[in-house]
Tab-separated table of C-alpha atoms in Angstrom:
chain	number	residue	atom	x	y	z
A	1	MET	CA	-2.962	43.062	57.411
A	2	ASN	CA	-5.851	43.786	55.120
A	3	ASP	CA	-6.213	42.860	51.678
A	4	SER	CA	-6.700	46.033	50.542
A	5	VAL	CA	-3.266	47.200	52.068
A	6	LEU	CA	-1.449	44.379	49.816
A	7	ALA	CA	-3.696	45.419	46.421
A	8	SER	CA	-2.639	49.011	47.469
A	9	SER	CA	0.906	47.728	47.250
A	10	ALA	CA	0.735	45.910	44.347
A	11	ALA	CA	-0.686	49.030	42.607
A	12	THR	CA	2.369	50.994	43.317
A	13	SER	CA	4.675	48.050	42.085
A	14	PRO	CA	4.773	48.549	38.155
A	15	ARG	CA	5.033	45.450	35.724
A	16	LEU	CA	7.903	45.753	33.907
A	17	THR	CA	8.119	44.535	29.902
A	18	GLY	CA	10.369	44.740	27.129
A	19	LEU	CA	13.525	46.078	27.463
A	20	ALA	CA	12.733	47.304	31.008
A	21	TYR	CA	12.287	43.950	32.233
A	22	LEU	CA	15.904	43.011	31.376
A	23	PRO	CA	17.874	44.268	34.260
A	24	ARG	CA	15.172	42.605	36.599
A	25	TRP	CA	15.905	39.197	35.017
A	26	LEU	CA	19.396	39.577	34.730
A	27	GLY	CA	19.541	40.467	38.699
A	28	GLY	CA	17.206	37.959	39.564
A	29	VAL	CA	18.882	35.395	37.696
A	30	SER	CA	22.083	36.431	39.159
A	31	CYS	CA	20.638	36.207	42.448
A	32	TYR	CA	20.078	32.199	42.299
A	33	ILE	CA	23.146	31.669	40.785
A	34	ALA	CA	25.047	33.480	43.459
A	35	PHE	CA	23.174	31.748	46.170
A	36	GLY	CA	24.019	28.207	44.235
A	37	LEU	CA	27.861	29.207	44.125
A	38	GLY	CA	27.635	30.473	47.876
A	39	GLY	CA	26.012	27.050	48.794
A	40	LEU	CA	28.800	25.441	47.270
A	41	LEU	CA	31.622	27.211	48.725
A	42	SER	CA	30.288	27.690	52.353
A	43	SER	CA	29.497	24.077	52.369
A	44	LEU	CA	33.262	23.363	51.576
A	45	THR	CA	34.914	26.491	54.042
A	46	ILE	CA	33.199	28.243	56.730
A	47	LEU	CA	30.108	25.825	57.503
A	48	PRO	CA	32.579	22.620	58.379
A	49	LEU	CA	35.158	25.079	60.065
A	50	LEU	CA	32.039	26.151	62.168
A	51	ARG	CA	30.648	22.637	62.886
A	52	PHE	CA	33.904	20.920	64.104
A	53	TRP	CA	35.142	23.964	66.321
A	54	PRO	CA	35.100	22.859	69.599
A	55	GLY	CA	32.187	23.134	71.651
A	56	THR	CA	29.302	20.584	72.442
A	57	THR	CA	27.049	19.440	69.404
A	58	GLU	CA	24.287	21.957	70.001
A	59	GLN	CA	26.785	24.853	70.175
A	60	ARG	CA	28.358	23.537	66.663
A	61	ILE	CA	25.002	23.268	64.863
A	62	SER	CA	23.805	26.543	66.465
A	63	ARG	CA	27.081	27.944	65.076
A	64	VAL	CA	25.899	27.069	61.803
A	65	GLN	CA	22.644	28.088	61.879
A	66	LYS	CA	23.283	31.400	62.669
A	67	ALA	CA	25.819	31.508	59.826
A	68	VAL	CA	23.171	30.012	57.514
A	69	HIS	CA	20.485	32.880	58.448
A	70	HIS	CA	23.082	35.477	57.949
A	71	MET	CA	23.985	34.129	54.512
A	72	PHE	CA	19.761	33.990	53.867
A	73	ARG	CA	19.665	37.473	55.115
A	74	GLY	CA	22.226	38.508	52.582
A	75	PHE	CA	20.335	36.551	49.542
A	76	VAL	CA	16.693	37.980	51.033
A	77	GLN	CA	18.634	41.567	50.913
A	78	MET	CA	19.816	40.667	47.357
A	79	LEU	CA	16.537	39.804	45.700
A	80	THR	CA	14.825	43.068	47.336
A	81	TRP	CA	17.798	45.465	46.160
A	82	THR	CA	17.288	43.736	42.369
A	83	GLY	CA	13.191	44.389	43.069
A	84	VAL	CA	11.979	40.829	43.082
A	85	ILE	CA	10.600	40.556	46.430
A	86	LYS	CA	10.297	42.907	49.249
A	87	VAL	CA	9.673	41.570	52.682
A	88	THR	CA	7.392	43.031	55.803
A	89	PRO	CA	7.328	41.550	58.896
A	90	VAL	CA	4.494	41.923	61.071
A	91	ASN	CA	5.226	40.731	64.988
A	92	LEU	CA	8.401	39.907	64.340
A	93	GLU	CA	9.875	39.443	67.708
A	94	ARG	CA	7.628	36.393	68.144
A	95	LEU	CA	9.863	34.929	65.610
A	96	SER	CA	12.972	36.229	67.101
A	97	LEU	CA	12.292	35.282	70.636
A	98	ALA	CA	11.126	31.753	69.775
A	99	LYS	CA	12.593	28.900	70.841
A	100	GLY	CA	11.556	24.947	70.482
A	101	LYS	CA	8.631	25.735	68.394
A	102	VAL	CA	6.844	23.709	65.341
A	103	VAL	CA	6.367	26.838	63.242
A	104	ILE	CA	3.788	26.206	60.748
A	105	VAL	CA	3.951	28.257	57.355
A	106	ASN	CA	1.595	28.634	54.412
A	107	HIS	CA	3.972	28.423	51.056
A	108	PRO	CA	2.847	30.574	48.088
A	109	THR	CA	6.470	31.298	46.752
A	110	LEU	CA	9.706	29.355	46.044
A	111	VAL	CA	11.795	31.511	48.510
A	112	ASP	CA	9.533	30.980	51.212
A	113	VAL	CA	11.721	28.762	53.435
A	114	VAL	CA	15.003	31.139	52.522
A	115	VAL	CA	12.822	34.292	54.103
A	116	LEU	CA	11.747	32.595	57.069
A	117	ILE	CA	15.175	31.394	57.918
A	118	SER	CA	16.978	35.071	57.033
A	119	LEU	CA	14.289	35.948	59.911
A	120	MET	CA	15.117	33.558	62.568
A	121	PRO	CA	18.576	32.933	64.083
A	122	ASN	CA	17.707	29.332	65.540
A	123	ALA	CA	15.654	27.247	62.865
A	124	GLY	CA	15.632	24.353	61.588
A	125	CYS	CA	13.686	22.181	58.924
A	126	ILE	CA	12.886	19.315	57.522
A	127	VAL	CA	14.770	18.803	54.021
A	128	LYS	CA	13.139	16.535	51.068
A	129	GLN	CA	15.863	13.944	49.637
A	130	GLY	CA	16.298	15.650	46.686
A	131	ILE	CA	18.172	18.891	48.589
A	132	TRP	CA	20.588	16.172	50.258
A	133	ARG	CA	21.588	15.117	46.653
A	134	ASN	CA	22.360	18.756	45.454
A	135	PRO	CA	25.735	19.383	45.649
A	136	PHE	CA	25.437	23.276	45.771
A	137	MET	CA	23.132	22.590	49.124
A	138	ARG	CA	23.876	19.118	50.722
A	139	GLY	CA	26.817	20.311	52.697
A	140	VAL	CA	24.831	23.652	53.887
A	141	VAL	CA	21.786	21.388	54.823
A	142	ALA	CA	23.954	18.787	56.573
A	143	CYS	CA	26.213	21.155	58.655
A	144	ALA	CA	23.061	23.196	59.644
A	145	GLY	CA	21.847	19.724	61.234
A	146	TYR	CA	18.830	19.515	59.279
A	147	ILE	CA	16.471	17.078	59.060
A	148	PRO	CA	16.242	14.436	56.270
A	149	ASN	CA	12.787	13.313	55.175
A	150	ARG	CA	13.031	9.498	56.062
A	151	GLY	CA	11.112	6.988	57.693
A	152	ALA	CA	8.203	8.314	60.122
A	153	GLU	CA	9.903	7.023	63.205
A	154	LEU	CA	13.283	7.989	62.732
A	155	LEU	CA	12.090	11.411	61.548
A	156	LEU	CA	10.010	12.213	64.846
A	157	GLU	CA	12.897	11.051	66.801
A	158	ASP	CA	15.011	13.537	64.526
A	159	CYS	CA	12.461	16.623	65.427
A	160	LYS	CA	12.338	15.540	69.088
A	161	GLN	CA	15.978	15.948	69.231
A	162	VAL	CA	15.645	19.467	67.296
A	163	LEU	CA	13.453	21.104	69.245
A	164	ASP	CA	14.467	19.611	72.691
A	165	SER	CA	17.547	21.565	71.431
A	166	GLY	CA	15.935	24.761	71.423
A	167	THR	CA	15.950	25.112	67.767
A	168	ASN	CA	12.365	25.955	65.853
A	169	LEU	CA	11.338	24.149	63.257
A	170	ILE	CA	9.745	25.144	59.916
A	171	ILE	CA	7.009	23.234	58.681
A	172	PHE	CA	4.741	23.674	55.428
A	173	PRO	CA	1.710	21.653	55.631
A	174	GLU	CA	0.963	21.825	52.627
A	175	GLY	CA	3.787	19.824	51.379
A	176	THR	CA	4.445	21.639	48.244
A	177	ARG	CA	3.864	25.291	46.913
A	178	THR	CA	0.453	26.670	46.665
A	179	VAL	CA	-1.388	26.096	43.660
A	180	LEU	CA	-1.680	29.301	41.250
A	181	GLY	CA	-5.374	30.506	41.834
A	182	THR	CA	-5.944	29.247	45.300
A	183	LYS	CA	-5.485	30.278	48.456
A	184	ILE	CA	-3.882	26.606	50.311
A	185	ASN	CA	-3.138	23.494	49.408
A	186	PRO	CA	-4.683	20.750	51.557
A	187	PHE	CA	-2.862	20.357	54.720
A	188	ALA	CA	-0.822	16.732	55.481
A	189	ARG	CA	-1.536	15.432	59.328
A	190	GLY	CA	2.589	15.446	59.712
A	191	ALA	CA	3.010	19.012	61.409
A	192	ALA	CA	0.420	18.193	64.056
A	193	ASN	CA	1.621	14.537	64.527
A	194	ILE	CA	4.987	16.209	65.199
A	195	ALA	CA	3.726	18.861	67.256
A	196	LEU	CA	1.481	16.367	69.502
A	197	ARG	CA	3.899	13.523	69.723
A	198	THR	CA	6.892	15.797	70.776
A	199	LYS	CA	4.418	18.037	73.066
A	200	THR	CA	5.517	21.080	71.286
A	201	ASP	CA	3.521	24.244	71.002
A	202	LEU	CA	3.013	25.761	67.951
A	203	LEU	CA	3.462	29.435	66.091
A	204	PRO	CA	1.383	29.945	62.951
A	205	VAL	CA	3.230	32.455	60.266
A	206	VAL	CA	0.794	33.482	57.280
A	207	LEU	CA	2.725	34.661	53.975
A	208	ARG	CA	0.727	37.132	52.217
A	209	THR	CA	1.695	38.090	48.599
A	210	ASN	CA	0.345	40.922	46.702
A	211	SER	CA	0.873	39.070	42.895
A	212	PRO	CA	1.496	35.944	41.630
A	213	GLY	CA	5.084	34.750	40.784
A	214	LEU	CA	8.392	32.435	41.902
A	215	THR	CA	5.305	29.683	42.016
A	216	LYS	CA	5.343	25.939	41.446
A	217	GLN	CA	3.884	26.455	38.023
A	218	GLU	CA	6.912	28.619	37.295
A	219	ALA	CA	10.796	27.812	36.640
A	220	TRP	CA	13.172	29.579	38.973
A	221	TYR	CA	14.377	31.668	36.001
A	222	GLN	CA	10.998	32.997	35.328
A	223	ILE	CA	11.822	36.140	37.318
A	224	PRO	CA	8.654	38.107	38.268
A	225	ARG	CA	7.947	41.286	36.081
A	226	ARG	CA	6.720	42.897	39.171
A	227	THR	CA	7.981	42.977	42.766
A	228	ILE	CA	6.630	40.617	45.349
A	229	GLY	CA	5.500	42.176	48.118
A	230	MET	CA	5.493	39.302	50.837
A	231	HIS	CA	3.860	40.132	54.543
A	232	VAL	CA	5.083	38.047	56.962
A	233	GLU	CA	2.469	37.827	59.700
A	234	VAL	CA	3.504	36.052	62.992
A	235	GLY	CA	0.460	35.040	65.061
A	236	ASP	CA	-0.137	33.802	68.507
A	237	PRO	CA	1.213	30.741	69.924
A	238	LEU	CA	-1.253	27.635	69.616
A	239	LEU	CA	-0.642	25.528	72.625
A	240	HIS	CA	-0.356	21.572	71.869
A	241	ILE	CA	-2.041	20.999	75.649
A	242	ARG	CA	-5.302	21.987	74.222
A	243	TYR	CA	-5.768	18.810	72.178
A	244	ASP	CA	-3.969	16.464	74.530
A	245	ALA	CA	-6.886	17.595	77.420
A	246	GLN	CA	-9.512	16.456	74.808
A	247	GLU	CA	-10.613	12.802	74.582
A	248	GLY	CA	-9.450	10.759	71.578
A	249	GLY	CA	-5.905	9.588	70.998
A	250	ASP	CA	-2.948	11.033	68.812
A	251	ALA	CA	-4.556	10.031	65.771
A	252	LYS	CA	-8.027	11.831	66.181
A	253	MET	CA	-6.189	14.591	67.720
A	254	ALA	CA	-3.890	14.894	64.738
A	255	ARG	CA	-6.751	15.120	62.499
A	256	GLN	CA	-8.678	17.778	64.493
A	257	LEU	CA	-5.720	19.797	64.867
A	258	THR	CA	-4.729	19.536	60.812
A	259	ARG	CA	-8.358	20.654	60.571
A	260	ASP	CA	-8.372	23.952	62.900
A	261	LEU	CA	-4.773	25.000	61.178
A	262	GLU	CA	-6.507	24.621	57.992
A	263	ASP	CA	-9.504	26.857	58.633
A	264	TYR	CA	-7.190	29.180	60.603
A	265	TYR	CA	-5.160	30.071	57.165
A	266	LYS	CA	-8.444	29.872	55.058
A	267	LYS	CA	-9.771	32.486	57.514
A	268	GLU	CA	-6.534	34.528	57.507
A	269	LEU	CA	-6.243	34.145	53.559
A	270	ASN	CA	-9.768	34.797	52.838
């Protein structure tokens, strides 16, 4: 996707000011409130029912993940209807057909993981401890089989189990949302280590936005005044065997893979 296309898209989206901004703000805040309450209610009702319905452990978790996928799709549709974001996927079939892949994504906005899961029916992710303590989201992440961010060896075991079950694992190598005014934050080696040590192929996804908003420097209630056009571009799979075949230990190969991934995103986002 060419940057000129994004610039053109931004130009067609007016920046709301004064009273014209009030419906956008009310709609956006209402979306977040509905999302939080929906997460709390579903974690007390439908998600536990799906998880404990008869079937294997994999079948139960798969049912919950699909339910979360549909819930997140509904949330993205609400954000679209209120004019907060507009999502345009590119090569979406690569996401919908992916199975047991480490999905690498850059992280420009607050809603990136929601957008990704809304496009993938079998997605898991590593969740920071703060989410597990959040009463609105704790039940959702537990029922969906998401992975708590704990010690390295335990984390690796959890990731391997999830990937071996055919679930895709979404990882943001930046670790946090991209600093406003930069293309990407420096990549950590966690994603590369997980891919190489579990012998899993990677699927890169580039998120491009046409205007700033929902960044780390802004509170969740600071609803963007201009609709954020988000292009979700799915690249070609990156085979882990390319790095297994090179000389060097796991640590050296993880550093090389991390550099290659960071260079890939710098080039794509330049």
